[in-house]
CSV table of C-alpha atoms in Angstrom, one decimal:
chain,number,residue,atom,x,y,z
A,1,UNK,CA,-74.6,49.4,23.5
A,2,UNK,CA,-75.3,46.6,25.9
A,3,UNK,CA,-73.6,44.3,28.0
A,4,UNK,CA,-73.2,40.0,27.6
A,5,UNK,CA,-72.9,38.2,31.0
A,6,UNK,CA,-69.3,35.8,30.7
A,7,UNK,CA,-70.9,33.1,32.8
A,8,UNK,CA,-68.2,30.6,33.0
A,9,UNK,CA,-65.7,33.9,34.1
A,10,UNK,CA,-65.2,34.5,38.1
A,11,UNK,CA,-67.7,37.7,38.7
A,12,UNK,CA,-69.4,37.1,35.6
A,13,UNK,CA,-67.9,40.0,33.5
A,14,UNK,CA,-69.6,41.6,30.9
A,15,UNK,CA,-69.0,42.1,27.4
A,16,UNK,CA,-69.9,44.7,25.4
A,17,UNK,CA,-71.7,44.7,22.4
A,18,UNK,CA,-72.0,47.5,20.0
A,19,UNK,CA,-75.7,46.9,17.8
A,20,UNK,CA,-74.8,48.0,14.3
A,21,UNK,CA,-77.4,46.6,12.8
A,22,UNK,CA,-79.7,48.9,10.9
A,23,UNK,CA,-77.2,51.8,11.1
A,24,UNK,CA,-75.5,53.8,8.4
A,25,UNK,CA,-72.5,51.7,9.0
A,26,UNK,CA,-73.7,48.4,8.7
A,27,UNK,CA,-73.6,47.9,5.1
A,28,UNK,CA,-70.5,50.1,4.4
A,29,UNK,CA,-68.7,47.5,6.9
A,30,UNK,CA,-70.1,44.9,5.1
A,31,UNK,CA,-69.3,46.2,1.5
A,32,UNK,CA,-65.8,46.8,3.1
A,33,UNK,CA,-64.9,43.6,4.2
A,34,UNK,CA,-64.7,42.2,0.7
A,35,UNK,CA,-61.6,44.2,-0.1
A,36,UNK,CA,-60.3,43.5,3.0
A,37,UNK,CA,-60.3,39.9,2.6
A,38,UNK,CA,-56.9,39.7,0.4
A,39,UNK,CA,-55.1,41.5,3.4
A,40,UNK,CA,-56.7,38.9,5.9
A,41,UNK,CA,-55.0,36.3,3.3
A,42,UNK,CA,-51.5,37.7,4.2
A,43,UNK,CA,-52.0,37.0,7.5
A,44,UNK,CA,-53.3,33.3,8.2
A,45,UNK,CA,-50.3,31.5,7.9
A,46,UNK,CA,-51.1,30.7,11.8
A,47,UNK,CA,-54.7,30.8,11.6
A,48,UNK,CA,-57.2,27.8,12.1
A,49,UNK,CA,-60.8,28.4,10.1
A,50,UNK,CA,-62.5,26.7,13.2
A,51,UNK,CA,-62.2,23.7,15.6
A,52,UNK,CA,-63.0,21.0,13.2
A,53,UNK,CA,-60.2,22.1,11.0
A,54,UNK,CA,-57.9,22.6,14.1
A,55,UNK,CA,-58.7,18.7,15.2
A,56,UNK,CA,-58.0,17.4,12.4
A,57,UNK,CA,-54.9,18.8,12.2
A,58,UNK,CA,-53.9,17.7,15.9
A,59,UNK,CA,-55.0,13.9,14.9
A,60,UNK,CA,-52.5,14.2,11.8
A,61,UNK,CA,-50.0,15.9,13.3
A,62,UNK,CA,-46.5,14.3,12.7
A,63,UNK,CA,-45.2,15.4,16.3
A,64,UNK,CA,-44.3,12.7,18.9
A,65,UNK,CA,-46.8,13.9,21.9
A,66,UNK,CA,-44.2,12.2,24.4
A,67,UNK,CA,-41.6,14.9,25.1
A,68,UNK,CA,-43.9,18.2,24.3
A,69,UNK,CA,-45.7,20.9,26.5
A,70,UNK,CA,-48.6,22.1,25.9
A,71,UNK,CA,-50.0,26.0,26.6
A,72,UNK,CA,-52.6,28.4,25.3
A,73,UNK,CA,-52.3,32.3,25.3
A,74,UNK,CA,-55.2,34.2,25.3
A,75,UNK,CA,-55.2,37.8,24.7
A,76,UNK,CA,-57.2,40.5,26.8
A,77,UNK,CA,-59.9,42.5,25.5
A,78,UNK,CA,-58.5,42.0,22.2
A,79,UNK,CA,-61.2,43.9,20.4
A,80,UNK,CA,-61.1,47.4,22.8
A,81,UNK,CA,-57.4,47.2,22.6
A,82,UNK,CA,-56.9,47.7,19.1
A,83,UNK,CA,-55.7,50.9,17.8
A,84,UNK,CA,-57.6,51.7,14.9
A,85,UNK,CA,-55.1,54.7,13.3
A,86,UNK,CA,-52.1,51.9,13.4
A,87,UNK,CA,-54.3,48.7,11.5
A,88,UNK,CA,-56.0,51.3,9.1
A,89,UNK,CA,-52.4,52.2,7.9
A,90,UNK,CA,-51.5,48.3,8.0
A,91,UNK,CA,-54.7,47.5,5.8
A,92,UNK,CA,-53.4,50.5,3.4
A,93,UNK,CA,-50.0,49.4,3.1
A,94,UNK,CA,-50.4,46.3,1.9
A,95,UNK,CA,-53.1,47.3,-0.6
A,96,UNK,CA,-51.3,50.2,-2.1
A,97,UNK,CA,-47.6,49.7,-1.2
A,98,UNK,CA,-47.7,45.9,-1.7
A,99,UNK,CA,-48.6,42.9,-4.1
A,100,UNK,CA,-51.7,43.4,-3.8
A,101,UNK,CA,-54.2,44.6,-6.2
A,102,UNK,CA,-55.2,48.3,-5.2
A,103,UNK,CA,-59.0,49.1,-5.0
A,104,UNK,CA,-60.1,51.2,-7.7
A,105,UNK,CA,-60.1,54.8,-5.2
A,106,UNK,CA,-57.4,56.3,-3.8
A,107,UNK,CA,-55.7,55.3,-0.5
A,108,UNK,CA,-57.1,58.9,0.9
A,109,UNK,CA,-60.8,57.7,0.1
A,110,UNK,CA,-59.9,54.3,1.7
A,111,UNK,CA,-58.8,55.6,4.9
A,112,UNK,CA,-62.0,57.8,4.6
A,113,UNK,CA,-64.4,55.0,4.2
A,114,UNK,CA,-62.9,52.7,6.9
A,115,UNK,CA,-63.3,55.4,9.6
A,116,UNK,CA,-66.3,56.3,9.0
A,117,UNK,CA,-67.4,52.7,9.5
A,118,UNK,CA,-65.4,52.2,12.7
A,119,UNK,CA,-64.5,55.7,14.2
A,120,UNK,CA,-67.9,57.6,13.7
A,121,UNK,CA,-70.2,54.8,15.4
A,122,UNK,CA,-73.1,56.8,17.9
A,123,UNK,CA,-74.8,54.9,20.0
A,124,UNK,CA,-76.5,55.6,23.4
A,125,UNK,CA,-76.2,54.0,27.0
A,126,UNK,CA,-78.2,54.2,29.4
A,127,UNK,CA,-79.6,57.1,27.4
A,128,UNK,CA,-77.0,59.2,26.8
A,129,UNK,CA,-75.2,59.8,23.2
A,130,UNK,CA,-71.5,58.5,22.7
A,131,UNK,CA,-69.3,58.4,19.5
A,132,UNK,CA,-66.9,55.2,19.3
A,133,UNK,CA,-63.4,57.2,18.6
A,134,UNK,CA,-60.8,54.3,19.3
A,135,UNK,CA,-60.8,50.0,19.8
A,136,UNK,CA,-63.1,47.7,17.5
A,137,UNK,CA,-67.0,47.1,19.0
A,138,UNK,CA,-68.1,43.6,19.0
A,139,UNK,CA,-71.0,43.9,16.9
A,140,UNK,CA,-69.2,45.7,14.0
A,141,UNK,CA,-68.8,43.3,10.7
A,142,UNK,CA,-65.0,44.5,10.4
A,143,UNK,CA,-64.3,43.8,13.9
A,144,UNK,CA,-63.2,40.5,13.6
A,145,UNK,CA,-61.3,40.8,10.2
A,146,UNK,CA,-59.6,44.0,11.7
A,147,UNK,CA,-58.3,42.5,15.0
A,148,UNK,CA,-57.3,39.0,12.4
A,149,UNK,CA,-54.9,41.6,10.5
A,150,UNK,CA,-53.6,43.4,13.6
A,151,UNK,CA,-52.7,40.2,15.3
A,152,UNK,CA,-51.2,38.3,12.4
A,153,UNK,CA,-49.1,41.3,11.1
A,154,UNK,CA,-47.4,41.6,15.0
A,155,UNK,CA,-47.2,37.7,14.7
A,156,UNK,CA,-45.2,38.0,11.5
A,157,UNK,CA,-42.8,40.1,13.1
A,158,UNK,CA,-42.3,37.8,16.0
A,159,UNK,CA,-41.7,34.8,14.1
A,160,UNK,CA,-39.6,36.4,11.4
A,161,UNK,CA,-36.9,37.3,14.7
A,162,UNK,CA,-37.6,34.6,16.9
A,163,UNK,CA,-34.3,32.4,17.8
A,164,UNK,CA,-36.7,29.4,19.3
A,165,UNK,CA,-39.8,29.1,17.6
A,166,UNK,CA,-42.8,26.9,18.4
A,167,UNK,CA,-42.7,23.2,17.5
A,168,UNK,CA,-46.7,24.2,16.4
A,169,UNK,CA,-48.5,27.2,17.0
A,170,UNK,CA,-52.5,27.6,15.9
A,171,UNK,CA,-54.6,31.0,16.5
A,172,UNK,CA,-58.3,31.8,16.4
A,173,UNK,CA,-58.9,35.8,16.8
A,174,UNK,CA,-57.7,36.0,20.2
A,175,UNK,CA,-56.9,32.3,21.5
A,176,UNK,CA,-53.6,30.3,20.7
A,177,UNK,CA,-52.6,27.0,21.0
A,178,UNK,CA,-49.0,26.4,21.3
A,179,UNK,CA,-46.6,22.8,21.8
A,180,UNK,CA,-43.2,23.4,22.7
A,181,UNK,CA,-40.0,21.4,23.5
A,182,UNK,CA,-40.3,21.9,27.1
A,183,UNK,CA,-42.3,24.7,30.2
A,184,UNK,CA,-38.9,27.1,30.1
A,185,UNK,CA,-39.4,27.2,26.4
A,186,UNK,CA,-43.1,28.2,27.3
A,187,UNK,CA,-42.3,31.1,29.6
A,188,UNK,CA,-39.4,32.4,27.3
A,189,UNK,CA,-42.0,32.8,24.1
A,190,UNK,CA,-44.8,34.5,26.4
A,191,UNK,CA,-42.3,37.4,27.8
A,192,UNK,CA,-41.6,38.1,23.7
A,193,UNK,CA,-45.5,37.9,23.1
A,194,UNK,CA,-45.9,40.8,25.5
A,195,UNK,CA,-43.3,42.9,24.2
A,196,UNK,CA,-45.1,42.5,20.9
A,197,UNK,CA,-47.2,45.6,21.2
A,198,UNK,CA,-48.7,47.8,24.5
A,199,UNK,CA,-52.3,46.5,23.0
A,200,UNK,CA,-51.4,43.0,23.1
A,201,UNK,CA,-51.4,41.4,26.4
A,202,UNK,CA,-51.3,38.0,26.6
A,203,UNK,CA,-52.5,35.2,29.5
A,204,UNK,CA,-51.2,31.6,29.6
A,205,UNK,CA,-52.8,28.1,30.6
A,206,UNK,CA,-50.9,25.6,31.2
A,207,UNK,CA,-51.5,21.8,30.1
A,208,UNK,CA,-52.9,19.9,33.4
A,209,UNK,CA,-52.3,15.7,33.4
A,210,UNK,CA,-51.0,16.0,29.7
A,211,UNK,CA,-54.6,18.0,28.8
A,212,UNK,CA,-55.6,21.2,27.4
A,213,UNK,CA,-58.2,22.9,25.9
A,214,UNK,CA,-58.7,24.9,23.0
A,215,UNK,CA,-62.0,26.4,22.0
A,216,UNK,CA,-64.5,23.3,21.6
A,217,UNK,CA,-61.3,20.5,21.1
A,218,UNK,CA,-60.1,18.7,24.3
A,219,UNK,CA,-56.3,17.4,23.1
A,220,UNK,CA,-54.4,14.9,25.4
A,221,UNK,CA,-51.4,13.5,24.8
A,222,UNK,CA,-51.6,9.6,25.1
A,223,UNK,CA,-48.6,7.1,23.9
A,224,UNK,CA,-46.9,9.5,21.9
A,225,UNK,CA,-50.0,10.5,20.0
A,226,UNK,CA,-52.0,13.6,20.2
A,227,UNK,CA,-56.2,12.6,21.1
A,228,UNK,CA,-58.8,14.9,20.3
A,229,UNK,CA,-62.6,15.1,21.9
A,230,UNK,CA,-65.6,17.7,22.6
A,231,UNK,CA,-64.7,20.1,25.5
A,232,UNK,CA,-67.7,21.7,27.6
A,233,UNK,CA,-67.3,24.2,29.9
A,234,UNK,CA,-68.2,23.8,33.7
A,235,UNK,CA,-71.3,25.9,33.4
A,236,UNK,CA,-72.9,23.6,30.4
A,237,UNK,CA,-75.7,22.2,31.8
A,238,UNK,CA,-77.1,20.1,29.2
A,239,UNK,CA,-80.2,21.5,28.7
A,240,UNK,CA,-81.3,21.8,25.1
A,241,UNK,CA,-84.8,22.1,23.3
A,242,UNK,CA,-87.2,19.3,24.8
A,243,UNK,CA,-88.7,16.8,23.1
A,244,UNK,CA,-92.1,18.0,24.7
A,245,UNK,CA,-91.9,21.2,23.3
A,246,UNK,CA,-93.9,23.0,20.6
A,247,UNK,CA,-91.4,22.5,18.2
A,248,UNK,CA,-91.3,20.8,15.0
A,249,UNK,CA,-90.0,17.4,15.0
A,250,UNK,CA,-87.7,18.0,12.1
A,251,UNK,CA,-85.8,20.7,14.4
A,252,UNK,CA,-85.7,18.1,17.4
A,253,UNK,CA,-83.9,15.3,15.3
A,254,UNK,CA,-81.7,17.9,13.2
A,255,UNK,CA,-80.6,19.1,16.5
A,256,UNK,CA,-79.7,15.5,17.8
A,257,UNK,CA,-77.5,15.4,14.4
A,258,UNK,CA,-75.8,18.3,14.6
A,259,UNK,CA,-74.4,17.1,17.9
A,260,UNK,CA,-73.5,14.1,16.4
A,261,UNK,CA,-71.8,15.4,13.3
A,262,UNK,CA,-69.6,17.5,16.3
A,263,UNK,CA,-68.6,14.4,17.3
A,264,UNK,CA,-67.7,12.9,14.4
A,265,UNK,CA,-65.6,15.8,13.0
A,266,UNK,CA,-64.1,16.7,16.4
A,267,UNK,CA,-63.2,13.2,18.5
A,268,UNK,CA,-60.5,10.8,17.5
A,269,UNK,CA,-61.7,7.3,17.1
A,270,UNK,CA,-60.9,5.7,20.7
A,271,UNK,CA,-63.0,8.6,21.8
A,272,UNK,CA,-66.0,8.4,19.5
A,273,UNK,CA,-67.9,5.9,21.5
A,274,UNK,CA,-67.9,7.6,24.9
A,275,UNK,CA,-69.0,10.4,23.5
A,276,UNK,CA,-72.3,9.2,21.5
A,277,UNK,CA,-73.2,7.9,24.6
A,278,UNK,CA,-72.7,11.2,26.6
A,279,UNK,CA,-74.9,12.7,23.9
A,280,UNK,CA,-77.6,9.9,24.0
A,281,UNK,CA,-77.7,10.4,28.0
A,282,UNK,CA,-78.2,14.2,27.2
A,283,UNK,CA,-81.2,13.8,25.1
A,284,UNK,CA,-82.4,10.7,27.3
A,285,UNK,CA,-82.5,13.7,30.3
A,286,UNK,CA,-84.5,15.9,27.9
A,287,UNK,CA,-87.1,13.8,27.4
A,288,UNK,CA,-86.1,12.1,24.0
A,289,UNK,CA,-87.4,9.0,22.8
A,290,UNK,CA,-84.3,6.6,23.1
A,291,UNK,CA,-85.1,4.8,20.0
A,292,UNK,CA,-85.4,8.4,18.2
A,293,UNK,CA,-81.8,9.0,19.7
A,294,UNK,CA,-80.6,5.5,18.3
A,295,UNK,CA,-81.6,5.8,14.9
A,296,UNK,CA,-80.4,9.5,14.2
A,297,UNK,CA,-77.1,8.2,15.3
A,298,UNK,CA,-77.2,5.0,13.5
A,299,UNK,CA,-78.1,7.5,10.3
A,300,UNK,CA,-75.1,9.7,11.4
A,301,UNK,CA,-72.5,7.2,11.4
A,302,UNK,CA,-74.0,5.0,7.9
A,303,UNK,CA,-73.6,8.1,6.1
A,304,UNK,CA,-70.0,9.0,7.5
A,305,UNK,CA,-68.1,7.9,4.4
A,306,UNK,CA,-70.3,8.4,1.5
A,307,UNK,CA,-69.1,10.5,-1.1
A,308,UNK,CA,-71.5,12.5,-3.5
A,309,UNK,CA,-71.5,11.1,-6.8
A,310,UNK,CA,-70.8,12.4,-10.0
A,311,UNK,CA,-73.6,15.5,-10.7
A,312,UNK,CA,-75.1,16.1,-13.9
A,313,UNK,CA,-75.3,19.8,-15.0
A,314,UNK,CA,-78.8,19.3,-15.0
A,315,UNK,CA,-78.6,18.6,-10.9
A,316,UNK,CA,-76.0,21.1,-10.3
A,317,UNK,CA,-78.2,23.8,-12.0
A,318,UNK,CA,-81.1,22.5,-9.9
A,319,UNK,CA,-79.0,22.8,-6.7
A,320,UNK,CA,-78.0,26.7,-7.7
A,321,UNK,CA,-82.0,27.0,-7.8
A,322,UNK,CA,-82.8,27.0,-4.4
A,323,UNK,CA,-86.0,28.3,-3.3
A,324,UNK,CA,-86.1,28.6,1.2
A,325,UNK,CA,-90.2,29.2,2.0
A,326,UNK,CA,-90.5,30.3,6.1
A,327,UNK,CA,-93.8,28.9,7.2
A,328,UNK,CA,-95.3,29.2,10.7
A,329,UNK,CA,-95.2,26.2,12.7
A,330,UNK,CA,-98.8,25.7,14.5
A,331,UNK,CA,-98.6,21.9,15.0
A,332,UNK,CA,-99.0,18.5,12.7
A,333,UNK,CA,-101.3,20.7,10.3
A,334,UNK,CA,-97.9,22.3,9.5
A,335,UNK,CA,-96.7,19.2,7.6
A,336,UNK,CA,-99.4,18.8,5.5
A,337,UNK,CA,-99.0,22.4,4.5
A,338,UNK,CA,-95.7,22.0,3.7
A,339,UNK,CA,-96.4,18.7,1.7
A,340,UNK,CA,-99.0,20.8,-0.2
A,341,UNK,CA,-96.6,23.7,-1.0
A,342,UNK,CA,-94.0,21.6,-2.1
A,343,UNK,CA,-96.1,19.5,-4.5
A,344,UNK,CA,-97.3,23.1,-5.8
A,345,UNK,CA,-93.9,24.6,-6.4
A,346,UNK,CA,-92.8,21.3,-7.9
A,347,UNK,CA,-95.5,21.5,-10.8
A,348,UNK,CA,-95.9,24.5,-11.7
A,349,UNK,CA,-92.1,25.1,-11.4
A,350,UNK,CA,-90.0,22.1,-12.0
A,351,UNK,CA,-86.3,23.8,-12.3
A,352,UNK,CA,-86.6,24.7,-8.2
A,353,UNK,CA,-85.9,22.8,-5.2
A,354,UNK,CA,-88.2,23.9,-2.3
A,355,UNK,CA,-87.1,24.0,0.8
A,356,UNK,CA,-89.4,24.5,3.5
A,357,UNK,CA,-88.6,26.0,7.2
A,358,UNK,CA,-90.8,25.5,9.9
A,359,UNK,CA,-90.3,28.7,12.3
A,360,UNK,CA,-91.7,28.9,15.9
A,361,UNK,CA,-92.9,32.4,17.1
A,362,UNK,CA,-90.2,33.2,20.2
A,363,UNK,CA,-91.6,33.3,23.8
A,364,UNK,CA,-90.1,36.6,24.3
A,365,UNK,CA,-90.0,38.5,20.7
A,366,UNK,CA,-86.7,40.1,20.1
A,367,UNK,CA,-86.4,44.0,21.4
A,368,UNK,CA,-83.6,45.9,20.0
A,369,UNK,CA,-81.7,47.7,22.7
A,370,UNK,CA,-81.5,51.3,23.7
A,371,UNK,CA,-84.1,52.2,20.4
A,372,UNK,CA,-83.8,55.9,19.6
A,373,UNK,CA,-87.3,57.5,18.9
A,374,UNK,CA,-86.9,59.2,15.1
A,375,UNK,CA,-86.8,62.6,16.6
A,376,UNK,CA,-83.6,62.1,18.5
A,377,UNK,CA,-81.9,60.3,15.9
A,378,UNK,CA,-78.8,62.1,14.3
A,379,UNK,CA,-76.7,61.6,10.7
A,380,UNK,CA,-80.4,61.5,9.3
A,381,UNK,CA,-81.3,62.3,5.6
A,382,UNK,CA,-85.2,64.3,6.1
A,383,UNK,CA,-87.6,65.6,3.6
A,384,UNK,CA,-90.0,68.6,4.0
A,385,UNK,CA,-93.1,69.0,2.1
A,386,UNK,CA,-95.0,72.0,1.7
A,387,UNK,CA,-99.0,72.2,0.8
A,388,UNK,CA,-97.5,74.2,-2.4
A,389,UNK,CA,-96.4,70.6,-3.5
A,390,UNK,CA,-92.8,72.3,-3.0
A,391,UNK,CA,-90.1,70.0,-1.5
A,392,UNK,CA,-86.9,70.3,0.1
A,393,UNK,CA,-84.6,67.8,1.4
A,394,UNK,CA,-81.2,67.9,3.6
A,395,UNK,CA,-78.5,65.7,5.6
A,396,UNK,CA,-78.4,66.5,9.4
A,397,UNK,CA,-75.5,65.1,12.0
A,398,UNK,CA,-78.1,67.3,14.5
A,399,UNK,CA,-80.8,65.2,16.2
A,400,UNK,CA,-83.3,65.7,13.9
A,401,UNK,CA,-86.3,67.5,16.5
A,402,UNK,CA,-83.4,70.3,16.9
A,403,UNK,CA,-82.9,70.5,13.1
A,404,UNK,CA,-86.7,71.1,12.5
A,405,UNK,CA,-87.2,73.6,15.3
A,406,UNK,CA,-84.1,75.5,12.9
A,407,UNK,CA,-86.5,75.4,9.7
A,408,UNK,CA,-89.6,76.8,11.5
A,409,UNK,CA,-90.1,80.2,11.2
A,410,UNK,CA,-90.6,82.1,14.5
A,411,UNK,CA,-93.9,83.7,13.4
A,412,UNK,CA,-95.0,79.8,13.5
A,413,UNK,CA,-93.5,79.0,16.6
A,414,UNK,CA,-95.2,81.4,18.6
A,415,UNK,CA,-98.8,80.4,17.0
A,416,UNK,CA,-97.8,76.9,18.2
A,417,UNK,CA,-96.9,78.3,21.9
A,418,UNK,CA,-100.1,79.6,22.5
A,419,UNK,CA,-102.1,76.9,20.8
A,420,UNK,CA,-100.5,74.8,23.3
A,421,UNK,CA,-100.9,76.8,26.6
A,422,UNK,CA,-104.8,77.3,25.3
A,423,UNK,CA,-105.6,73.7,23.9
A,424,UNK,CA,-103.0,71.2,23.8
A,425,UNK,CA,-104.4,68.9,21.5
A,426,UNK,CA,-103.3,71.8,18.5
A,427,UNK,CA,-99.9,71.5,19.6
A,428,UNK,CA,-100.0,67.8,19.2
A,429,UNK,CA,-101.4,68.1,15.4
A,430,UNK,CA,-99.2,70.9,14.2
A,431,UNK,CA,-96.1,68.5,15.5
């Protein structure tokens, strides 16, 4: 487990962040999620996808933006807070006990599976051993499905015996936006948020000169009509891959698109224009050519409303054919390479689409954190071979030095004590 600096938080905060990756439970959370998903389904009546769906849905909104308040709730530590025992039985009521179709195991085996994915995580800190026993780890495939249900089931219960609902009310994980008739109306819904649950407290932030922001969107309420833009937080400092550096120049221009495309999808049209110029001053500051800048926007906004046309089968089965080749990036040499390749894939096999990546080795090569060495490693499946070609394997939830030390015989471990106190070095090969 390590610890994520919150930058733009007073103190800077950390979060925690359980690595999963490469451990037993990794691909049992993954594998579990898929039968998960029709739960989720019951509970995203209130749920926005992500912030390009949530715009849109402000800039079409049938609301007058004249007489309404504006507020966000945001719940703390939603993830730690989460009692695992109480959304396991939610996820197993409504696979067994409702509509739902029922996996093909029992609800026993289901509650089975799901905690040994989230309730028998080890992990070490600062080199000592813990096991995860309650709250969802960021890190965790299921955590964000899991604290999805948990949420929306309590939020179905709220709005099924609320008096005054919400003229509009949109949630991502742990952030809501809410309009309401009026600030009372504000303060009356968060007191019935908090009584919701003990794991579910909520914060509130207050629209400030008829503005508020919700993750990405800035919405602002101008002549009865709800605006949308992109919203940075005060630590962005607009520094983003130079155009000097040893970088492909694919990656360079992709990356002034994708900014684009976010301002496209996200800004209403009154705020379009200021914004492509914010991002033109951005990449103007990081050394970008400005006529490279100009024509990847001029690109951008040609190809706004073009719809695909009609695909043949013949095209559609060529698109399912996909082929992604990684190649190192070592300067213009790279291109021809990847011209090369792709002329080679194309002839000899017609059917696929190459698609060529051009990678760039990291300054600082990734280091997983806290590694255990593969004697201290526990919940290990081990294999002993003897010189009699005899073999005998076994399951350990021991560290695995301290279950070998058990299958030594003791006539062996004193040869090996006194091999090591009269020449070390036969200590090191008989280990």
């Amino acid at each position: 487990m390590y610890g994520l600096p919150k930058t733009h938080k007073d103190d800077v905060p950390l979060r925690p962040i359980l690595s999963m990756t490469r451990s037993m439970q990794h691909k049992l959370a993954k594998w579990l999620i898929n039968i998960l998903e029709p739960v989720r389904e019951i509970y995203v009546s209130h749920y926005v996808r992500n912030s390009f769906t949530f715009a849109d849905e402000m800039r079409r909104s049938q609301l007058s933006a004249r007489d309404n308040f504006l507020c966000s709730f945001d719940i703390k530590r939603l993830f730690t807070n989460v009692p695992l025992n109480e959304t396991l039985n939610i996820c197993a009521d409504a696979l067994y006990n409702g509509k739902l179709i029922p996996p093909p195991f029992s609800r026993a085996t289901f509650i089975e599976l799901m905690r040994n994915a989230v309730c028998s995580v080890e992990f070490s800190f600062n080199n000592i051993m813990f096991r995860q026993t309650d709250g969802l780890a960021m890190g965790s495939p299921l955590g964000p499905i899991l604290a999805n249900i948990f949420v929306g089931f309590h939020e179905d219960k709220l709005f099924s015996s609320c008096s005054k609902p919400p003229l509009s009310y949109h949630r991502y994980v742990d952030d809501t936006f809410v309009i309401f008739n009026n600030e009372s109306d504000c303060d009356s819904f968060l007191e019935n948020l908090n009584k919701l649950h003990p794991a579910l407290q909520f914060t509130s932030e207050k629209e400030i000169n008829n503005r508020l922001a919700f993750l990405d969107v800035l919405v602002e309420k101008r002549d009865g009509q709800f605006l949308t833009s992109v919203y940075r937080k005060p630590t962005f400092s607009g520094h983003y891959l130079r155009w000097s550096s040893f970088s492909p120049k694919s990656r360079k221009i992709n990356l002034i698109g994708t900014l684009v495309h976010r301002a496209l999808m996200i800004c209403s049209e009154v705020k379009l224009n200021s914004e492509l110029e914010y991002i033109r001053k951005i990449f103007i500051d990081n050394g970008y050519l400005e006529y490279v800048i100009k024509r990847t926007i001029y690109n951008k906004l040609s190809h706004r409303n073009d719809t695909k046309p009609n695909e043949t089968p013949e095209e559609v089965s060529r698109e399912s054919r996909d082929v992604y080749i990684h190649l190192l990036w070592i300067g213009l040499v790279s291109y021809r390479f990847e011209k090369q390749t792709t002329s080679a894939v194309y002839r000899c096999y017609p059917a696929v689409k190459n698609n060529v990546v051009l990678t760039t080795i990291p300054m600082f090569p990734a280091v997983r954190k806290d590694v255990l060495p593969a004697l201290q490693q526990s919940n290990v499946i081990y294999e002993f071979k003897c010189h009699c070609d005899c073999r005998y394997v076994g399951r350990t939830s021991k560290r695995l030095q301290g279950r070998i030390k058990e299958h030594i015989p003791p006539s062996v471990k004193s040869y090996i004590s006194k091999s090591q106190h009269n020449n070390p070095l036969v200590l090191e090969q008989g280990t």
